[in-house]
XYZ file of C-alpha atoms in Angstrom:
575
model
C -15.249 -85.482 -34.539
C -16.810 -82.668 -32.532
C -14.450 -80.773 -30.387
C -15.189 -80.537 -26.658
C -16.273 -77.135 -25.610
C -16.170 -75.850 -22.114
C -19.272 -73.759 -21.369
C -18.489 -70.082 -20.526
C -20.610 -70.486 -17.377
C -18.115 -73.188 -16.289
C -15.138 -71.042 -16.931
C -16.465 -68.100 -15.098
C -17.575 -70.454 -12.252
C -13.982 -71.901 -12.426
C -12.454 -68.447 -12.356
C -14.723 -67.258 -9.588
C -14.213 -70.302 -7.568
C -10.390 -69.918 -7.760
C -10.482 -66.445 -6.840
C -12.878 -67.099 -4.108
C -10.551 -69.867 -2.742
C -7.684 -67.301 -2.863
C -9.613 -64.748 -1.200
C -10.836 -67.129 1.619
C -7.254 -68.147 1.966
C -6.189 -64.547 2.513
C -9.127 -63.997 5.051
C -8.162 -67.140 6.860
C -4.412 -66.270 7.031
C -4.965 -62.668 7.993
C -7.483 -63.779 10.653
C -5.114 -66.316 11.866
C -2.108 -63.947 11.849
C -4.012 -61.028 13.064
C -5.548 -63.237 16.071
C -1.991 -64.115 16.973
C -0.918 -60.553 17.005
C -3.994 -59.557 18.956
C -3.287 -62.458 21.546
C 0.210 -61.096 22.000
C -0.982 -57.532 22.304
C -3.612 -58.871 24.809
C -0.769 -60.425 26.821
C 0.998 -57.177 26.756
C -2.133 -55.078 27.755
C -3.604 -57.460 30.243
C -0.508 -58.622 32.088
C 2.753 -57.199 31.054
C 1.725 -53.526 30.785
C -0.319 -53.697 34.113
C 2.525 -55.522 35.861
C 5.016 -52.901 34.929
C 2.800 -50.286 35.976
C 2.135 -51.978 39.383
C 5.818 -52.402 39.941
C 6.340 -48.801 39.044
C 3.708 -47.576 41.344
C 4.925 -49.911 44.071
C 8.461 -48.251 43.495
C 6.930 -44.742 44.069
C 5.151 -45.820 47.337
C 8.335 -47.580 48.588
C 10.336 -44.474 47.987
C 7.530 -42.469 49.761
C 7.526 -44.764 52.698
C 11.281 -44.406 53.113
C 10.925 -40.594 53.189
C 8.280 -40.842 55.899
C 10.514 -43.226 57.808
C 13.381 -40.727 57.505
C 11.229 -37.843 58.567
C 9.863 -39.695 61.596
C 13.519 -40.558 62.592
C 14.575 -36.738 62.162
C 11.652 -35.755 64.512
C 12.533 -38.284 67.119
C 16.181 -36.955 67.092
C 14.946 -33.437 67.398
C 14.397 -32.130 70.983
C 11.541 -31.612 71.792
C 9.872 -34.302 69.826
C 6.937 -33.107 67.951
C 4.428 -35.960 68.795
C 1.641 -34.858 66.383
C 4.206 -34.549 63.428
C 5.602 -38.015 64.505
C 2.173 -39.486 64.459
C 1.437 -38.218 61.229
C 4.696 -39.492 59.677
C 4.156 -42.866 61.169
C 0.559 -42.986 59.809
C 1.843 -42.099 56.340
C 4.592 -44.581 56.742
C 2.089 -47.455 57.433
C -0.284 -46.222 54.769
C 2.544 -46.267 52.058
C 3.505 -49.698 53.480
C 0.067 -50.987 52.838
C 0.004 -49.549 49.420
C 3.184 -51.279 48.535
C 1.920 -54.745 49.906
C -1.349 -54.152 47.864
C 0.593 -53.551 44.607
C 2.919 -56.399 45.278
C -0.113 -58.668 45.815
C -1.613 -57.481 42.691
C 1.803 -57.926 40.770
C 2.064 -61.647 42.032
C -1.482 -62.385 41.067
C -0.821 -61.052 37.644
C 2.317 -62.863 37.155
C 0.549 -66.001 38.297
C -2.291 -65.484 35.978
C -0.007 -64.715 32.982
C 1.855 -68.114 33.581
C -1.475 -69.934 33.082
C -2.936 -67.589 30.371
C 0.066 -66.672 28.238
C -0.036 -68.225 24.638
C 3.493 -68.141 24.092
C 5.853 -70.569 25.780
C 8.638 -68.071 25.917
C 6.179 -65.608 27.750
C 5.175 -68.189 30.377
C 8.865 -68.751 31.142
C 9.461 -65.131 31.561
C 6.560 -64.662 33.911
C 7.629 -67.628 35.808
C 11.072 -66.073 36.302
C 9.415 -62.779 37.511
C 6.991 -64.283 40.064
C 9.518 -65.468 42.544
C 11.396 -62.127 42.234
C 8.063 -60.447 43.393
C 7.556 -62.900 46.383
C 11.202 -62.034 47.374
C 10.336 -58.344 47.215
C 7.405 -59.127 49.496
C 9.661 -60.499 52.131
C 12.241 -57.653 51.645
C 9.413 -55.063 52.254
C 8.049 -56.748 55.311
C 11.627 -56.897 56.682
C 12.221 -53.191 55.969
C 8.921 -52.293 57.508
C 9.771 -54.484 60.735
C 13.325 -52.795 61.024
C 12.027 -49.403 60.442
C 9.462 -49.775 63.243
C 12.284 -51.397 65.531
C 14.506 -48.210 64.945
C 11.405 -46.023 65.736
C 10.904 -47.883 68.974
C 14.653 -47.783 69.820
C 14.511 -44.020 69.443
C 11.356 -43.776 71.509
C 13.066 -45.680 74.228
C 15.979 -43.432 74.086
C 18.571 -46.044 72.814
C 20.091 -43.775 69.982
C 23.351 -45.750 69.632
C 21.365 -49.044 68.847
C 18.942 -47.117 66.677
C 21.768 -45.432 64.728
C 23.526 -48.865 64.096
C 20.380 -50.603 62.981
C 19.374 -47.430 60.765
C 22.788 -47.700 58.951
C 22.088 -51.351 58.347
C 18.674 -50.446 57.058
C 20.142 -47.840 54.670
C 22.135 -50.602 52.928
C 18.972 -52.799 52.926
C 16.923 -49.859 51.393
C 19.582 -49.514 48.430
C 19.407 -53.376 47.891
C 15.558 -53.219 47.900
C 15.607 -50.373 45.471
C 18.162 -52.216 43.345
C 15.860 -55.098 43.194
C 13.020 -53.234 42.154
C 15.012 -51.592 39.458
C 16.071 -54.794 38.268
C 12.460 -56.144 38.076
C 11.457 -52.922 36.144
C 14.366 -53.401 33.724
C 13.474 -57.144 33.133
C 9.906 -56.083 32.464
C 11.167 -53.409 30.069
C 13.303 -55.876 28.225
C 10.389 -58.229 28.133
C 8.085 -55.548 26.885
C 10.444 -54.704 23.957
C 10.780 -58.368 22.900
C 7.127 -58.926 23.066
C 6.503 -55.739 20.922
C 9.169 -56.746 18.400
C 7.608 -60.251 18.280
C 4.179 -58.709 17.517
C 5.550 -56.456 14.991
C 7.389 -59.292 13.147
C 4.149 -61.398 12.941
C 2.318 -58.270 11.832
C 4.999 -57.839 9.027
C 4.519 -61.595 8.165
C 0.819 -61.022 7.764
C 1.238 -58.089 5.441
C 3.871 -59.968 3.301
C 1.624 -62.906 2.823
C -1.241 -60.535 2.056
C 1.071 -59.031 -0.598
C 1.756 -62.437 -2.149
C -1.694 -63.692 -2.294
C -2.952 -60.129 -3.437
C -0.381 -60.499 -6.416
C -1.692 -64.030 -7.382
C -5.180 -62.746 -7.418
C -4.169 -59.655 -9.529
C -2.316 -61.914 -11.949
C -5.194 -64.356 -12.395
C -7.540 -61.261 -12.833
C -5.315 -59.770 -15.507
C -4.835 -63.070 -17.320
C -8.662 -63.568 -17.451
C -9.716 -59.846 -17.652
C -12.069 -60.749 -20.535
C -14.249 -63.070 -18.516
C -13.920 -61.440 -15.030
C -16.193 -58.782 -14.214
C -14.776 -55.121 -13.677
C -16.494 -55.192 -10.130
C -13.829 -57.710 -9.125
C -10.779 -56.310 -11.005
C -11.197 -52.712 -9.630
C -11.315 -53.477 -5.895
C -8.051 -55.595 -6.337
C -6.372 -52.746 -8.372
C -7.147 -50.326 -5.617
C -5.744 -52.613 -3.095
C -2.549 -52.787 -4.959
C -2.301 -49.030 -5.507
C -2.974 -48.402 -1.763
C -0.184 -50.955 -0.724
C 2.297 -49.131 -3.036
C 1.266 -45.686 -1.634
C 2.011 -47.166 1.940
C 5.295 -48.525 0.801
C 6.041 -44.956 -0.459
C 5.355 -43.493 2.846
C 1.775 -42.084 2.129
C 0.191 -43.488 5.476
C -2.934 -41.716 5.223
C -4.325 -43.753 2.419
C -7.820 -45.411 2.555
C -9.338 -47.579 -0.241
C -12.998 -47.529 -0.874
C -15.063 -50.475 0.027
C -17.446 -51.285 -2.901
C -18.408 -54.765 -2.191
C -19.390 -56.943 0.744
C -17.618 -60.064 -0.359
C -14.204 -61.121 0.596
C -12.526 -58.490 -1.398
C -14.621 -56.040 0.728
C -13.418 -57.845 3.861
C -9.797 -57.422 2.732
C -10.271 -53.913 1.939
C -11.629 -53.264 5.431
C -8.603 -55.124 7.003
C -6.354 -53.225 4.685
C -7.830 -49.830 5.812
C -7.490 -50.883 9.425
C -4.029 -51.943 8.861
C -3.067 -48.451 7.346
C -4.736 -46.743 10.328
C -2.834 -48.873 12.974
C 0.533 -48.216 11.053
C -0.135 -44.540 10.970
C -1.070 -44.471 14.683
C 2.089 -46.399 15.579
C 4.270 -44.115 13.307
C 2.704 -41.062 15.248
C 3.468 -42.634 18.646
C 6.985 -43.423 17.643
C 7.773 -39.889 16.408
C 6.185 -38.567 19.546
C 8.244 -40.771 21.915
C 11.398 -39.645 20.059
C 10.620 -36.046 20.835
C 9.289 -36.055 24.268
C 10.509 -37.575 27.831
C 7.889 -37.005 30.453
C 5.119 -39.444 30.078
C 2.386 -36.744 30.782
C 3.494 -34.703 27.796
C 3.439 -37.596 25.598
C 0.017 -38.580 26.815
C -1.116 -34.865 26.207
C 0.298 -34.874 22.652
C -1.255 -38.174 21.596
C -4.624 -37.001 22.892
C -4.354 -34.068 20.711
C -2.948 -35.410 17.474
C -4.235 -32.647 15.439
C -2.725 -29.673 17.190
C 0.445 -28.283 15.494
C 1.628 -26.737 18.629
C 0.432 -27.127 22.128
C 0.998 -23.828 23.888
C -0.648 -22.286 26.860
C 0.186 -19.291 29.308
C -0.168 -20.108 32.997
C 1.128 -18.989 36.227
C 3.852 -21.606 36.969
C 6.844 -22.060 39.246
C 10.310 -22.620 37.816
C 13.065 -24.602 39.635
C 16.792 -24.381 38.927
C 19.526 -26.258 40.734
C 23.187 -26.648 40.431
C 25.964 -28.350 42.265
C 28.210 -26.033 44.392
C 31.773 -26.149 43.531
C 31.397 -28.486 40.646
C 34.415 -27.368 38.723
C 36.704 -28.084 41.703
C 35.064 -31.477 42.062
C 35.406 -32.377 38.271
C 39.142 -31.557 38.598
C 39.520 -34.517 41.105
C 37.835 -37.111 38.931
C 38.737 -39.067 35.798
C 36.248 -38.587 32.778
C 34.650 -42.022 33.650
C 34.326 -41.002 37.411
C 32.878 -37.653 36.390
C 30.231 -39.060 34.355
C 29.387 -41.720 37.023
C 29.037 -38.877 39.627
C 26.822 -36.842 37.427
C 24.573 -39.767 36.444
C 24.195 -40.653 40.183
C 23.543 -37.052 41.147
C 21.071 -36.394 38.324
C 19.165 -39.467 39.386
C 18.923 -38.504 42.920
C 17.984 -34.860 41.888
C 15.267 -36.002 39.577
C 13.508 -38.251 42.213
C 11.991 -35.400 44.409
C 10.799 -33.613 41.295
C 9.038 -36.739 39.855
C 7.738 -37.614 43.066
C 6.195 -34.036 43.467
C 4.789 -34.171 40.063
C 7.197 -31.747 38.528
C 8.256 -31.793 34.870
C 11.965 -32.010 34.328
C 12.730 -29.513 31.541
C 16.434 -30.157 30.883
C 19.794 -31.166 32.209
C 22.652 -28.681 31.711
C 25.723 -30.389 32.894
C 25.183 -30.670 36.610
C 22.192 -28.126 36.528
C 18.553 -29.234 36.635
C 15.674 -27.169 35.558
C 12.149 -28.103 36.076
C 8.673 -26.514 36.345
C 5.193 -27.079 37.912
C 1.907 -25.798 36.393
C -1.357 -26.748 34.656
C -2.168 -29.201 33.322
C 0.172 -31.321 35.138
C -0.622 -29.991 38.598
C -3.429 -27.826 40.083
C -3.406 -24.126 39.653
C -2.799 -23.531 43.405
C -0.242 -26.398 43.906
C 2.746 -25.600 41.703
C 4.667 -23.227 44.154
C 4.078 -25.641 47.227
C 5.212 -28.694 45.332
C 8.293 -26.939 43.918
C 9.306 -26.113 47.593
C 8.760 -29.672 48.682
C 10.994 -30.917 45.779
C 13.630 -28.532 46.647
C 13.663 -29.521 50.527
C 13.568 -33.241 49.534
C 16.497 -32.758 47.212
C 18.670 -31.912 50.205
C 17.881 -35.330 51.902
C 18.816 -36.836 48.575
C 22.441 -35.457 49.130
C 22.929 -37.794 52.004
C 22.468 -40.845 49.760
C 24.890 -39.449 47.290
C 27.483 -38.704 49.896
C 27.446 -42.231 50.898
C 28.286 -43.287 47.371
C 31.314 -41.006 47.088
C 33.859 -43.384 48.134
C 32.818 -45.801 45.506
C 32.506 -43.197 42.775
C 35.812 -41.397 43.469
C 37.804 -44.390 44.649
C 39.035 -42.581 47.882
C 37.860 -42.655 51.541
C 39.592 -39.508 52.804
C 39.579 -35.944 51.309
C 36.115 -36.393 50.009
C 34.493 -33.107 48.614
C 31.536 -31.628 50.513
C 28.614 -32.092 48.043
C 26.134 -29.164 48.272
C 23.615 -27.802 45.973
C 22.021 -24.356 45.516
C 18.329 -23.893 44.297
C 16.404 -20.926 42.828
C 12.711 -20.913 42.730
C 10.651 -18.305 40.882
C 6.888 -17.960 40.057
C 5.296 -16.110 37.207
C 3.243 -16.244 34.004
C 5.138 -18.678 31.569
C 4.332 -19.687 28.106
C 4.540 -23.589 28.058
C 4.842 -24.987 24.513
C 5.709 -27.656 22.074
C 8.692 -25.897 20.441
C 11.375 -27.019 17.898
C 11.934 -27.920 14.329
C 9.788 -30.087 12.078
C 11.841 -33.147 13.070
C 12.769 -32.496 16.628
C 10.778 -30.785 19.123
C 10.957 -29.955 22.994
C 8.100 -29.200 25.552
C 9.659 -26.397 27.420
C 8.660 -23.157 29.121
C 9.715 -19.456 28.381
C 9.386 -16.367 30.466
C 11.032 -14.038 32.728
C 10.686 -16.529 35.740
C 13.078 -18.825 34.033
C 15.864 -16.448 34.189
C 14.920 -15.375 37.637
C 15.189 -18.725 39.093
C 18.620 -19.257 37.496
C 19.733 -15.803 38.952
C 18.518 -16.711 42.462
C 20.506 -19.895 42.334
C 23.591 -18.121 41.507
C 22.749 -15.462 44.183
C 22.714 -18.085 46.976
C 26.531 -18.203 46.774
C 26.659 -14.656 47.797
C 24.279 -14.890 50.664
C 25.472 -18.325 51.818
C 22.158 -19.853 51.499
C 20.911 -23.045 49.883
C 17.411 -22.413 48.477
C 16.222 -18.822 47.494
C 12.854 -18.030 46.210
C 10.869 -14.866 45.133
C 8.200 -13.314 47.223
C 5.599 -14.365 44.623
C 6.711 -18.039 45.127
C 6.420 -17.710 48.885
C 2.906 -16.155 48.674
C 1.765 -18.797 46.209
C 3.192 -21.669 48.369
C 1.107 -20.742 51.464
C 1.683 -21.004 55.150
C 2.895 -24.648 55.074
C 6.625 -23.535 54.551
C 9.168 -21.929 56.893
C 11.051 -19.036 55.352
C 13.040 -15.881 56.229
C 13.334 -12.792 54.254
C 16.864 -12.461 53.000
C 17.070 -9.166 51.124
C 15.315 -6.593 48.915
C 16.941 -6.715 45.427
C 15.967 -5.699 41.783
C 15.388 -9.071 39.891
C 16.399 -9.334 36.223
C 13.910 -7.622 33.986
C 12.351 -5.738 36.920
C 12.849 -2.018 37.975
C 11.534 -1.954 41.406
C 13.010 -3.739 44.515
C 11.169 -6.898 45.727
C 11.946 -9.150 48.698
C 13.639 -12.684 48.225
C 13.313 -15.312 50.751
C 15.469 -18.356 51.984
C 13.437 -21.611 52.076
C 14.205 -23.216 55.558
C 11.948 -26.281 56.024
C 8.349 -27.362 56.418
C 6.540 -25.396 59.139
C 6.915 -27.334 62.454
C 10.190 -28.924 61.414
C 12.451 -26.144 62.650
C 14.598 -26.631 65.660
C 14.218 -24.143 68.544
C 17.661 -22.815 67.573
C 16.513 -22.248 64.067
C 13.418 -20.533 65.199
C 15.253 -18.297 67.445
C 17.772 -17.339 64.685
C 15.028 -16.619 62.331
C 13.254 -14.377 64.899
C 16.555 -12.323 65.668
C 17.319 -12.239 61.865
C 13.822 -10.928 61.003
C 13.869 -8.271 63.825
C 17.301 -7.126 62.673
C 16.384 -6.996 58.966
C 13.112 -4.793 59.943
C 15.499 -2.438 62.045
C 18.032 -2.428 59.215
C 15.457 -1.356 56.651
C 14.471 1.602 59.157
C 18.077 2.485 59.282
C 18.201 1.827 63.132
C 21.708 0.435 62.887
C 22.171 -0.062 66.767
C 19.072 -1.973 67.153
C 19.690 -3.953 63.977
C 23.175 -4.791 65.090
C 22.006 -6.072 68.414
C 19.553 -8.430 66.891
C 21.975 -9.588 64.248
C 24.574 -10.270 67.048
C 22.007 -12.025 69.071
C 21.628 -14.420 66.052
C 25.238 -14.800 65.607
C 25.647 -15.874 69.097
C 23.188 -18.789 68.309
C 24.627 -19.537 64.788
C 28.028 -18.164 64.467
C 28.288 -19.667 60.886
C 24.981 -18.118 59.724
C 26.466 -16.108 56.537
C 23.428 -13.877 55.935
C 23.846 -12.708 59.470
C 27.494 -11.956 59.157
C 26.593 -10.219 55.820
C 24.294 -7.809 57.434
C 26.757 -6.952 60.214
C 29.312 -6.021 57.547
C 26.585 -3.830 55.735
C 25.816 -2.122 58.974
C 29.344 -1.211 59.463
C 29.532 0.105 55.887
C 26.449 2.203 56.351
C 27.731 3.741 59.603
C 30.703 5.043 57.642
C 28.792 5.816 54.330
C 25.058 6.442 55.233
C 22.537 5.481 52.423
C 20.694 8.297 50.449
C 17.773 9.887 51.954
C 15.442 7.958 49.434
C 17.077 4.673 50.108
C 14.739 1.774 49.301
C 16.592 -0.914 51.251
C 18.589 -2.197 48.259
C 22.469 -2.709 49.140
C 24.227 0.245 47.610
C 27.652 -0.648 48.814
C 30.575 -2.084 47.103
């Protein structure tokens, strides 16, 4: 009896057919899983990310609209009313309102489109929750606009009592509106995190399934190594080795593609997967080191740079809460943390709104800087001045929250801040250890800004700046020279200035005080004590509580008794 023999060609065909079936299965499953991941990422990119961006932009425009409204009210409450400035602020108020309405409309349309197009039922449900919240924001914003216009009209009509009453109601409404926007942003953030985790899980499932099928293909190849060509065994072996290297943390691996069949396709998918994992790990490590999105974007766009450093003229901002130690003694630890959190939130908003980069928080102190590539070469000083002035208006909001934070209604502390601004050549760089880095600035201007913040206490001022900052900021800001001093790291005296407001916003009383103070300071530097004393006394008659004026009256009295040296350069030489 003859035994039945299976032709070798049939065996090879069977083995090849089996292997082909496995590879086709791998390709199909990978395609299905990758398509699912791509669809989820597409939902993130086309809807969720854009929706978050629109809400964030809308939030910025709404805050800007509130600022223009408050400026318009302040102009109307100042006599005489600067009609030109009022018209400009109202125009900006309306423009920001239109921008908010535009972003809201886009956001509502995105949410509506996402409900129809989202592949996941849970995503459709989440977008369905967000859409009515956005529509409520539309109604709230229209109401804010109408009430704001009503306050403006009441002030124009001279009915200040009714305007103030409505303005107080509007302040509460603003807080509610901002709270709703933050709630939507928080909801979108949570939604984004969940969606990203879901995509990651599906990606891991695809990788695990590829592992299983690759192991099966490897086992079949080893079992029938005598009949399987080396051209099939070697690519599979490389894939296994590459997978092991990725598991060991070697993310820069890439397997060579030597065939055009399904194994070649699998190798291509593997290389793409390794590249995606490497890019995601880079982004994760970058986000763990940096806070400001512009810094993160800069680093991602320059992945090959070991250290991104540049020397430019920049402006440094240093602010601190006056009398913080006394205030902290009045609070429990939880209350102190709550106060600091609220204060730093309010202090950060003007810096972010004026495109500054927050360097760090040191207790209740805030350091920030402006300079290329984040702002133009001629804008940094001006934007830093705007941020400093807007921080003062933020204190009004913080003071309204003090009863809630401290749990008392009487005996509340007077929350004030001091700010120092300095301009000079700084080195901005990516500095730190191999595992933790910080994008920060270094240079004499950093120490000078901190020094001026502390010096404000002696002069009784709020915002002090160097002469370099004043010159760089241009003619748009109103200042007065306060003194000539020798700054840290320097040997020659230089003027320092107090930042008062934007040009055109000073009252008649403030302008008169500034004029008398400037005349008195000029006479003081020329040693004309009588003339200087008369000018300072004229200023004191206008503003008796102006501490710089009183300071110079004391200095004049000292110098009459103890005249300065013949080569006196204007720097205070008394005790």
